[in-house]
Short mmCIF file of N, CA, C and O in Angstrom, two decimals:
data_model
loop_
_atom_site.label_atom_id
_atom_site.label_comp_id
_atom_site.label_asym_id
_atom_site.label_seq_id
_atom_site.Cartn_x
_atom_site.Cartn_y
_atom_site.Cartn_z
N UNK A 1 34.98 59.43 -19.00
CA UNK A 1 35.60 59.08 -17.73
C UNK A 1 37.05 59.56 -17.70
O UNK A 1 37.56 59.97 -16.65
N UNK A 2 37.79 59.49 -18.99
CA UNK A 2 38.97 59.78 -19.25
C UNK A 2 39.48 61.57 -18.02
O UNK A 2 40.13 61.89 -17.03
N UNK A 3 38.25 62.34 -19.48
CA UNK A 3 38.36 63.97 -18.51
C UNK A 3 37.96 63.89 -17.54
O UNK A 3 38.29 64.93 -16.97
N UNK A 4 37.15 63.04 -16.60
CA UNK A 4 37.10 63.13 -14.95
C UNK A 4 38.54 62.61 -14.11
O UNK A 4 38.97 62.78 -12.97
N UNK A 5 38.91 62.06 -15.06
CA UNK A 5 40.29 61.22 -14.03
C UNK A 5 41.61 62.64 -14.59
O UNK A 5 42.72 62.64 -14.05
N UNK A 6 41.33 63.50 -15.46
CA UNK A 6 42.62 63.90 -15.45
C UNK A 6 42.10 65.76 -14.65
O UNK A 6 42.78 66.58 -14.03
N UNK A 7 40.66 65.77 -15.07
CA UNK A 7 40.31 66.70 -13.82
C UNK A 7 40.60 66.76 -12.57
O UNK A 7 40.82 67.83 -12.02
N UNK A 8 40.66 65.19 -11.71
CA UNK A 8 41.19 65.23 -10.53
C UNK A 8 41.78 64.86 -10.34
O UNK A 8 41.78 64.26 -9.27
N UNK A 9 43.02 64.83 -11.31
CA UNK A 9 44.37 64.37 -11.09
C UNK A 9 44.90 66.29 -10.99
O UNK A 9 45.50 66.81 -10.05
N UNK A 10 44.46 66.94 -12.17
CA UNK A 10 44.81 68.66 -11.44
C UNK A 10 44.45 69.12 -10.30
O UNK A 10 45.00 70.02 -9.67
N UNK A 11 43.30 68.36 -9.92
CA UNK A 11 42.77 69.29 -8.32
C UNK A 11 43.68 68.78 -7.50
O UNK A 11 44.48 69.58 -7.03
N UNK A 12 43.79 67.56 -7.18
CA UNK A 12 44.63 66.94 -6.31
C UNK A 12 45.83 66.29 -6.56
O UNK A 12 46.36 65.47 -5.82
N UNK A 13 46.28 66.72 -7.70
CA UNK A 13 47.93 66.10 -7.41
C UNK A 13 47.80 65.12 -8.28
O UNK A 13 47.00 64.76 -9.14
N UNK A 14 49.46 64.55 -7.52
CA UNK A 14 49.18 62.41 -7.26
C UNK A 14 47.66 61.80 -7.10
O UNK A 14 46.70 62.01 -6.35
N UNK A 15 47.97 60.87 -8.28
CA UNK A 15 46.58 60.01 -7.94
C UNK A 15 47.57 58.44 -8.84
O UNK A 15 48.54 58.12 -9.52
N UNK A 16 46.44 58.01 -8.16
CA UNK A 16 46.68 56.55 -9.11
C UNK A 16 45.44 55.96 -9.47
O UNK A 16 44.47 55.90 -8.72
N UNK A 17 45.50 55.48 -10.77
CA UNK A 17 43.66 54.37 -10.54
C UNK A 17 44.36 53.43 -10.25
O UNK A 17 45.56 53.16 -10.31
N UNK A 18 43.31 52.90 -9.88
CA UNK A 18 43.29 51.05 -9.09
C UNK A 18 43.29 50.24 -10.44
O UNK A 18 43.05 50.69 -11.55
N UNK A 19 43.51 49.37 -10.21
CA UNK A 19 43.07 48.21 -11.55
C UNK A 19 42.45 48.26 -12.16
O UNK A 19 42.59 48.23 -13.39
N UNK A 20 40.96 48.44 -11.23
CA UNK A 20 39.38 47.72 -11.38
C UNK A 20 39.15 48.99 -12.24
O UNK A 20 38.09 48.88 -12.85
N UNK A 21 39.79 50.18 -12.51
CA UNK A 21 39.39 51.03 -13.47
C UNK A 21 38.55 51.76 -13.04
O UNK A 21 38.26 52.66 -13.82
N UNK A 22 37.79 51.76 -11.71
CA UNK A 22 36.80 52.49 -11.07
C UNK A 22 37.62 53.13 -10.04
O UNK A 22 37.30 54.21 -10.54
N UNK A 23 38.17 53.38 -9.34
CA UNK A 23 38.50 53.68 -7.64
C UNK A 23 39.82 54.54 -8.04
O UNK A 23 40.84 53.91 -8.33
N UNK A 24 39.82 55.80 -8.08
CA UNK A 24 41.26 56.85 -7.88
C UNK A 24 41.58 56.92 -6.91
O UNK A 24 40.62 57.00 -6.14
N UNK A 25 42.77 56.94 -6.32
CA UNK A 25 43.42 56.99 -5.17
C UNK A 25 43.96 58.18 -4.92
O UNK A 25 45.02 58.25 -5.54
N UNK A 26 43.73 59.31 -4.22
CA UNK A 26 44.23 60.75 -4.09
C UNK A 26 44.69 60.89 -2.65
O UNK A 26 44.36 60.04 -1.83
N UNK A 27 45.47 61.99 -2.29
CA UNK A 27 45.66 62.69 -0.97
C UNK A 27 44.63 63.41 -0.60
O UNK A 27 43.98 64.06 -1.42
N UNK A 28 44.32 63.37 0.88
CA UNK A 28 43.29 63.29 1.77
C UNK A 28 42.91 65.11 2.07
O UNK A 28 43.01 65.33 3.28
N UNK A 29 42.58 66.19 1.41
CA UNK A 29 42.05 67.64 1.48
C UNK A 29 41.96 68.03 3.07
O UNK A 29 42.22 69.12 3.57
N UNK A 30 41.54 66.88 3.72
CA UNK A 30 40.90 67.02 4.76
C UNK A 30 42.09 67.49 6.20
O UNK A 30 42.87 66.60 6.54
N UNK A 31 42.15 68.70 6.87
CA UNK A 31 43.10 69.10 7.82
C UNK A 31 43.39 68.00 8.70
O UNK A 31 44.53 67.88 9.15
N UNK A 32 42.47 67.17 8.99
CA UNK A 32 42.99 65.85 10.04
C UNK A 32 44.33 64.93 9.54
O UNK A 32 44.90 64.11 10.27
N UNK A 33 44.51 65.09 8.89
CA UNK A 33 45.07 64.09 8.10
C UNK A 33 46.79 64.60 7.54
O UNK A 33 47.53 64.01 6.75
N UNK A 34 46.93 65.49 8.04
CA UNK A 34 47.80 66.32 7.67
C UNK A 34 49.35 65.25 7.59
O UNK A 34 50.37 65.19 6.91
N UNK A 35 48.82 64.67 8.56
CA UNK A 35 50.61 63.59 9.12
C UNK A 35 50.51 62.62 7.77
O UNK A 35 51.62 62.46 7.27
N UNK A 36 49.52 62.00 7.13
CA UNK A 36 49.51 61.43 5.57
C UNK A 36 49.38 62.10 4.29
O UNK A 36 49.00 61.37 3.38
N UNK A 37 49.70 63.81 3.88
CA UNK A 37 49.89 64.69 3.10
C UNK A 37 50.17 63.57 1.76
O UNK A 37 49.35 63.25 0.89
N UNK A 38 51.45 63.14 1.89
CA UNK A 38 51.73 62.70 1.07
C UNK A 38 51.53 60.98 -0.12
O UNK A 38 51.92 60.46 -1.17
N UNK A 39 50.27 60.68 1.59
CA UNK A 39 49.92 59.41 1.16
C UNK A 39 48.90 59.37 0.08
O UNK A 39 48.57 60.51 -0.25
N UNK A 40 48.44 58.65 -0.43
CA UNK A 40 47.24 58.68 -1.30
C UNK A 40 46.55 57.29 -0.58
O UNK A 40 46.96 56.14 -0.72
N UNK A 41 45.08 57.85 0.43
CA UNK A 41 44.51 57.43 1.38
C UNK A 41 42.90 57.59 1.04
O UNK A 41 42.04 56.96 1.65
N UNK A 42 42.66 58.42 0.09
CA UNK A 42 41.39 59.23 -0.11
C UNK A 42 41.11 58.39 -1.36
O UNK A 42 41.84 58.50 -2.35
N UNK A 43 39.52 57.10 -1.31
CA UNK A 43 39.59 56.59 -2.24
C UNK A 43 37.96 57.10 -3.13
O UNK A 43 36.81 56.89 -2.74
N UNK A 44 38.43 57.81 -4.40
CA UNK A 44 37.24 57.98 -5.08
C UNK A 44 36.82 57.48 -6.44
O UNK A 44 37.48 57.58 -7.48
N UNK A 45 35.00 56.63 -6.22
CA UNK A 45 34.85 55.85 -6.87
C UNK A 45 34.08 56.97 -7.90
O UNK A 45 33.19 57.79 -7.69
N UNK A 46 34.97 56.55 -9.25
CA UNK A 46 34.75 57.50 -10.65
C UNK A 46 33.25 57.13 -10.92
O UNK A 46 32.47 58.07 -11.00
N UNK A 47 32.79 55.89 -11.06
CA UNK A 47 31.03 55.80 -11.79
C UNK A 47 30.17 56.50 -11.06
O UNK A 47 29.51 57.25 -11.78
N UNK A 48 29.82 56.59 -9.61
CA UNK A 48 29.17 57.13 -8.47
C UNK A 48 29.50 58.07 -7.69
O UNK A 48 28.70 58.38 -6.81
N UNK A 49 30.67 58.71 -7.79
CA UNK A 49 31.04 59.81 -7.33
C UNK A 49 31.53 59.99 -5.34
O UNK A 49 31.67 60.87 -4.49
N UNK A 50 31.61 58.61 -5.48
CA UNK A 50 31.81 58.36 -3.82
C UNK A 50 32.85 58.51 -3.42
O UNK A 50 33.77 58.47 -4.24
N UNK A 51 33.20 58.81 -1.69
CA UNK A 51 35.18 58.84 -1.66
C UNK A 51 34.40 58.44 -0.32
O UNK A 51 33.24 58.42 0.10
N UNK A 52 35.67 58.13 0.11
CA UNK A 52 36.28 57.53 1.53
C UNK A 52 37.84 57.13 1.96
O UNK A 52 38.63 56.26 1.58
N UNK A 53 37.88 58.16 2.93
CA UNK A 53 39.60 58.17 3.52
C UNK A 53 39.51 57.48 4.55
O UNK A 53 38.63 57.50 5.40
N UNK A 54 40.80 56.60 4.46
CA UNK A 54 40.86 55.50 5.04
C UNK A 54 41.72 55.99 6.49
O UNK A 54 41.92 55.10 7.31
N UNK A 55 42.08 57.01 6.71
CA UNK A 55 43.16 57.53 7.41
C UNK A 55 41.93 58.50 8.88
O UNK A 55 41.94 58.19 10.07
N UNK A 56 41.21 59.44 8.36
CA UNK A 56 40.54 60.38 8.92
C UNK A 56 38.98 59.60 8.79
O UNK A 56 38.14 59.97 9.61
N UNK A 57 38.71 58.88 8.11
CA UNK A 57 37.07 58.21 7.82
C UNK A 57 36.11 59.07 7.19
O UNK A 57 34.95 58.67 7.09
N UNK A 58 36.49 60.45 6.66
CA UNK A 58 35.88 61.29 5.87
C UNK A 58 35.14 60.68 4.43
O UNK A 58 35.73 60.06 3.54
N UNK A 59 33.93 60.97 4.47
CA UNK A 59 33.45 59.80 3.05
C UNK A 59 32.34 60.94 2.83
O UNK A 59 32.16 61.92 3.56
N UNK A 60 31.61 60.59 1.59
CA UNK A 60 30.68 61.53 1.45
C UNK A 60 30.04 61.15 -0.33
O UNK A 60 30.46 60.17 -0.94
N UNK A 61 29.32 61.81 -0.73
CA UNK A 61 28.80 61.75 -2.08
C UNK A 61 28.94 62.54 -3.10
O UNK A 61 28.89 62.21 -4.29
N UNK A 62 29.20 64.01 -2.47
CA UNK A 62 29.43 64.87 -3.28
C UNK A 62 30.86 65.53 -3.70
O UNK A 62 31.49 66.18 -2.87
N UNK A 63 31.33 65.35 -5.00
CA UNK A 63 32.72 65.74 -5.03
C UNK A 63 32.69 67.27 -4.79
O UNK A 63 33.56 67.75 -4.08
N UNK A 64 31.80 68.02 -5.31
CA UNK A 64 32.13 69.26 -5.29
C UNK A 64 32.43 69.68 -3.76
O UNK A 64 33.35 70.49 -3.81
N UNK A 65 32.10 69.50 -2.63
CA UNK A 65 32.20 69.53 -1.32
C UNK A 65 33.70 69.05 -1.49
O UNK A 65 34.37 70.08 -1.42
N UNK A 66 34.33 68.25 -1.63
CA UNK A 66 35.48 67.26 -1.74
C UNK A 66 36.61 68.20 -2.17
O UNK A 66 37.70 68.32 -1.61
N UNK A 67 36.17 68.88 -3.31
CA UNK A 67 37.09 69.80 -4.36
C UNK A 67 37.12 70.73 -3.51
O UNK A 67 38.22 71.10 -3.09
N UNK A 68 35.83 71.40 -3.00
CA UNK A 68 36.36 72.70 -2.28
C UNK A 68 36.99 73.04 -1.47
O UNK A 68 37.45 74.15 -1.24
N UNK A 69 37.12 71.54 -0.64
CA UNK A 69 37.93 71.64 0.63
C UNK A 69 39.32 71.69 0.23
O UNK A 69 40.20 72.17 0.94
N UNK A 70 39.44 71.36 -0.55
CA UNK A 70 41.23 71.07 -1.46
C UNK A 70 41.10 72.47 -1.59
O UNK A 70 41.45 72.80 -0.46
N UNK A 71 40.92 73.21 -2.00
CA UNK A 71 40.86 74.51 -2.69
C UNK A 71 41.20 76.10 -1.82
O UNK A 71 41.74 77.15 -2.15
N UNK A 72 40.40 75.46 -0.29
CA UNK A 72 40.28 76.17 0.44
C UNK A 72 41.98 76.27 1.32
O UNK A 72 42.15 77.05 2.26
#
């Protein structure tokens, strides 16, 4: 779990984990969202691979979709 949290701490920046040790907190890839760049709004759960931005409502299952959009 360690190398997944510092994998997407390089794709995306700033992150923080949450407490609960499950839930990374990242900035939002997604163009809607542009006015919270700097927030960390985009919440992804490390065991299941889930995210959901709290800002734009973008959620989904698959990180690789997630990564690419950062990328792009």
């Amino acid at each position: 779990m360690q190398d997944k949290i510092l994998y997407l701490k390089k794709v995306f920046g700033k992150a923080k984990l949450q407490n609960n040790g499950i839930d990374l907190m990242v900035s939002c890839p997604n163009p809607v969202c542009e006015s919270s760049k700097n927030k960390l709004k985009l919440n992804i759960r490390l065991d299941n691979d889930l995210y959901h931005c709290w800002v734009c409502n973008i959620k989904g299952r698959n990180l690789g979709r997630l990564i690419k959009m950062k990328r792009l």
